[in-house]
mmCIF file of C-alpha atoms in Angstrom:
data_model
loop_
_atom_site.group_PDB
_atom_site.id
_atom_site.type_symbol
_atom_site.label_atom_id
_atom_site.label_comp_id
_atom_site.label_asym_id
_atom_site.label_seq_id
_atom_site.Cartn_x
_atom_site.Cartn_y
_atom_site.Cartn_z
ATOM 1 C CA GLY O 136 -1.772 -0.525 -19.769
ATOM 2 C CA GLN O 137 -1.486 -3.250 -17.727
ATOM 3 C CA TYR O 138 -4.433 -3.664 -15.959
ATOM 4 C CA GLN O 139 -5.756 -6.175 -12.850
ATOM 5 C CA SER O 140 -8.598 -7.443 -11.506
ATOM 6 C CA TYR O 141 -10.388 -5.872 -8.592
ATOM 7 C CA VAL O 142 -9.728 -7.098 -5.602
ATOM 8 C CA ASP O 143 -12.179 -6.925 -2.254
ATOM 9 C CA LYS O 144 -10.218 -5.124 0.718
ATOM 10 C CA GLU O 145 -10.148 -5.987 4.136
ATOM 11 C CA TYR O 146 -7.213 -4.154 5.174
ATOM 12 C CA GLU O 147 -4.680 -2.933 3.317
ATOM 13 C CA LEU O 148 0.188 -3.337 3.632
ATOM 14 C CA ARG O 149 2.637 -0.801 2.724
ATOM 15 C CA ILE O 150 5.449 -3.668 3.918
ATOM 16 C CA HIS O 151 9.640 -1.933 4.246
ATOM 17 C CA ILE O 152 12.161 -3.777 3.004
ATOM 18 C CA ILE O 153 15.579 -2.458 4.663
ATOM 19 C CA GLY O 154 17.991 -5.518 3.546
ATOM 20 C CA GLN O 155 16.629 -8.339 5.902
ATOM 21 C CA LYS O 156 14.749 -6.397 8.147
ATOM 22 C CA VAL O 157 10.857 -5.793 7.521
ATOM 23 C CA ILE O 158 8.420 -3.120 8.886
ATOM 24 C CA ALA O 159 4.902 -4.043 7.528
ATOM 25 C CA VAL O 160 1.760 -1.220 7.853
ATOM 26 C CA LYS O 161 -1.945 -1.648 8.045
ATOM 27 C CA ILE O 162 -3.805 1.340 6.580
ATOM 28 C CA ASP O 163 -7.496 0.951 7.334
ATOM 29 C CA SER O 164 -8.240 2.039 3.995
ATOM 30 C CA GLN O 165 -12.104 0.579 3.957
ATOM 31 C CA SER O 166 -13.328 2.890 6.549
ATOM 32 C CA ASN O 167 -13.499 5.808 4.264
ATOM 33 C CA ALA O 168 -15.687 5.427 1.646
ATOM 34 C CA ASP O 169 -13.153 8.148 -0.787
ATOM 35 C CA ALA O 170 -10.271 5.638 -0.061
ATOM 36 C CA LYS O 171 -12.338 1.936 -0.876
ATOM 37 C CA ILE O 172 -10.940 1.607 -4.742
ATOM 38 C CA ASP O 173 -7.389 3.954 -3.901
ATOM 39 C CA TRP O 174 -6.540 5.411 -0.339
ATOM 40 C CA ARG O 175 -3.786 7.469 -1.831
ATOM 41 C CA SER O 176 -5.988 10.304 -2.567
ATOM 42 C CA GLN O 177 -6.937 9.776 1.274
ATOM 43 C CA SER O 178 -3.991 9.199 3.095
ATOM 44 C CA TYR O 179 -3.990 11.682 5.743
ATOM 45 C CA GLN O 180 -7.298 10.739 6.732
ATOM 46 C CA LEU O 181 -7.054 7.336 7.615
ATOM 47 C CA THR O 182 -5.703 5.098 10.056
ATOM 48 C CA TYR O 183 -2.183 3.449 10.614
ATOM 49 C CA GLU O 184 -0.362 0.515 12.446
ATOM 50 C CA GLU O 185 2.006 -1.337 12.706
ATOM 51 C CA TYR O 186 1.311 -4.954 11.749
ATOM 52 C CA ASN O 187 3.038 -8.409 11.980
ATOM 53 C CA LEU O 188 3.546 -10.466 9.029
ATOM 54 C CA PRO O 189 3.732 -14.517 8.511
ATOM 55 C CA SER O 190 6.659 -15.485 9.273
ATOM 56 C CA ASP O 191 6.027 -17.491 5.533
ATOM 57 C CA LEU O 192 4.571 -14.451 4.535
ATOM 58 C CA VAL O 193 8.523 -12.531 5.272
ATOM 59 C CA ALA O 194 10.446 -15.581 4.083
ATOM 60 C CA GLY O 195 8.799 -15.463 0.891
ATOM 61 C CA ILE O 196 8.997 -11.637 0.746
ATOM 62 C CA LEU O 197 13.138 -11.782 1.434
ATOM 63 C CA ARG O 198 13.026 -14.304 -1.434
ATOM 64 C CA PHE O 199 11.363 -12.708 -3.831
ATOM 65 C CA MET O 200 13.481 -8.854 -3.127
ATOM 66 C CA SER O 201 16.583 -11.089 -3.402
ATOM 67 C CA MET O 202 15.524 -12.804 -6.910
ATOM 68 C CA MET O 203 15.079 -9.073 -7.845
ATOM 69 C CA GLY O 204 18.391 -7.861 -6.917
ATOM 70 C CA LEU O 205 16.845 -5.477 -4.433
ATOM 71 C CA LYS O 206 18.283 -4.753 -1.236
ATOM 72 C CA LEU O 207 15.423 -1.420 -0.315
ATOM 73 C CA GLY O 208 11.726 -1.345 -1.074
ATOM 74 C CA VAL O 209 8.345 -0.753 -0.502
ATOM 75 C CA ILE O 210 5.739 -3.244 -1.173
ATOM 76 C CA ASP O 211 1.434 -2.867 -1.552
ATOM 77 C CA MET O 212 -0.263 -5.381 -0.505
ATOM 78 C CA ILE O 213 -4.395 -6.042 0.176
ATOM 79 C CA VAL O 214 -5.932 -8.598 2.042
ATOM 80 C CA THR O 215 -8.682 -9.555 1.321
ATOM 81 C CA PRO O 216 -11.448 -10.276 3.530
ATOM 82 C CA SER O 217 -10.618 -14.230 3.416
ATOM 83 C CA GLY O 218 -7.532 -13.259 4.863
ATOM 84 C CA GLU O 219 -5.651 -14.205 1.478
ATOM 85 C CA TYR O 220 -2.451 -11.951 1.127
ATOM 86 C CA VAL O 221 -2.653 -10.378 -2.698
ATOM 87 C CA PHE O 222 0.723 -9.043 -4.017
ATOM 88 C CA LEU O 223 0.358 -5.790 -5.785
ATOM 89 C CA GLU O 224 3.738 -4.092 -6.738
ATOM 90 C CA VAL O 225 7.245 -3.045 -5.314
ATOM 91 C CA ASN O 226 8.457 -0.056 -5.335
ATOM 92 C CA PRO O 227 12.683 0.379 -5.131
ATOM 93 C CA ASP O 228 12.419 3.772 -4.633
ATOM 94 C CA GLY O 229 8.732 3.903 -2.244
ATOM 95 C CA ASN O 230 7.956 6.699 0.130
ATOM 96 C CA TRP O 231 8.195 5.903 3.683
ATOM 97 C CA LEU O 232 8.790 9.440 5.594
ATOM 98 C CA TRP O 233 5.070 10.460 5.325
ATOM 99 C CA ILE O 234 4.376 7.151 7.405
ATOM 100 C CA GLU O 235 6.464 7.781 10.353
ATOM 101 C CA ASP O 236 3.970 10.895 10.505
ATOM 102 C CA PHE O 237 0.924 8.827 11.983
ATOM 103 C CA LEU O 238 3.187 6.537 13.398
ATOM 104 C CA PRO O 239 6.658 8.075 14.880
ATOM 105 C CA ASP O 240 8.444 5.562 17.015
ATOM 106 C CA ILE O 241 8.063 2.723 13.953
ATOM 107 C CA GLY O 242 11.624 3.277 13.011
ATOM 108 C CA ILE O 243 11.702 3.082 9.254
ATOM 109 C CA THR O 244 14.397 6.390 8.612
ATOM 110 C CA ARG O 245 16.139 4.890 11.733
ATOM 111 C CA SER O 246 16.385 1.340 9.969
ATOM 112 C CA ILE O 247 17.314 2.742 6.728
ATOM 113 C CA ALA O 248 19.957 5.467 8.494
ATOM 114 C CA SER O 249 21.675 2.160 9.897
ATOM 115 C CA TRP O 250 21.693 -0.020 6.969
ATOM 116 C CA LEU O 251 22.645 2.242 5.063
ATOM 117 C CA LEU O 252 26.162 3.346 7.230
ATOM 118 C CA ALA O 253 26.484 -0.818 7.570
ATOM 119 C CA ASN O 254 26.645 -1.552 3.681
#
């Protein structure tokens, strides 16, 4: 197994990388007692909003994706109460469609389709 120490959360991020485009979503996981440790079981009970990442973090994410040889991926991160960004994982085939149930204009599907047509 692989184990990680518990990290206190202010909120969580799901970051979609499509080529050079980065779309981040803030997940208010700490507003629901059943989602504080793992938000996934309560995903339809939470609130979501588009999130603007700091430019240095975007640059680091794009460098990481390039080093990994990934053109598409979904990164999960925690933002701690002190504002630290903590990387959890990257899924090269992460789910995204359900987010558009909450944020229909966020454009993840449209961005993926455009990227696929261009590449």
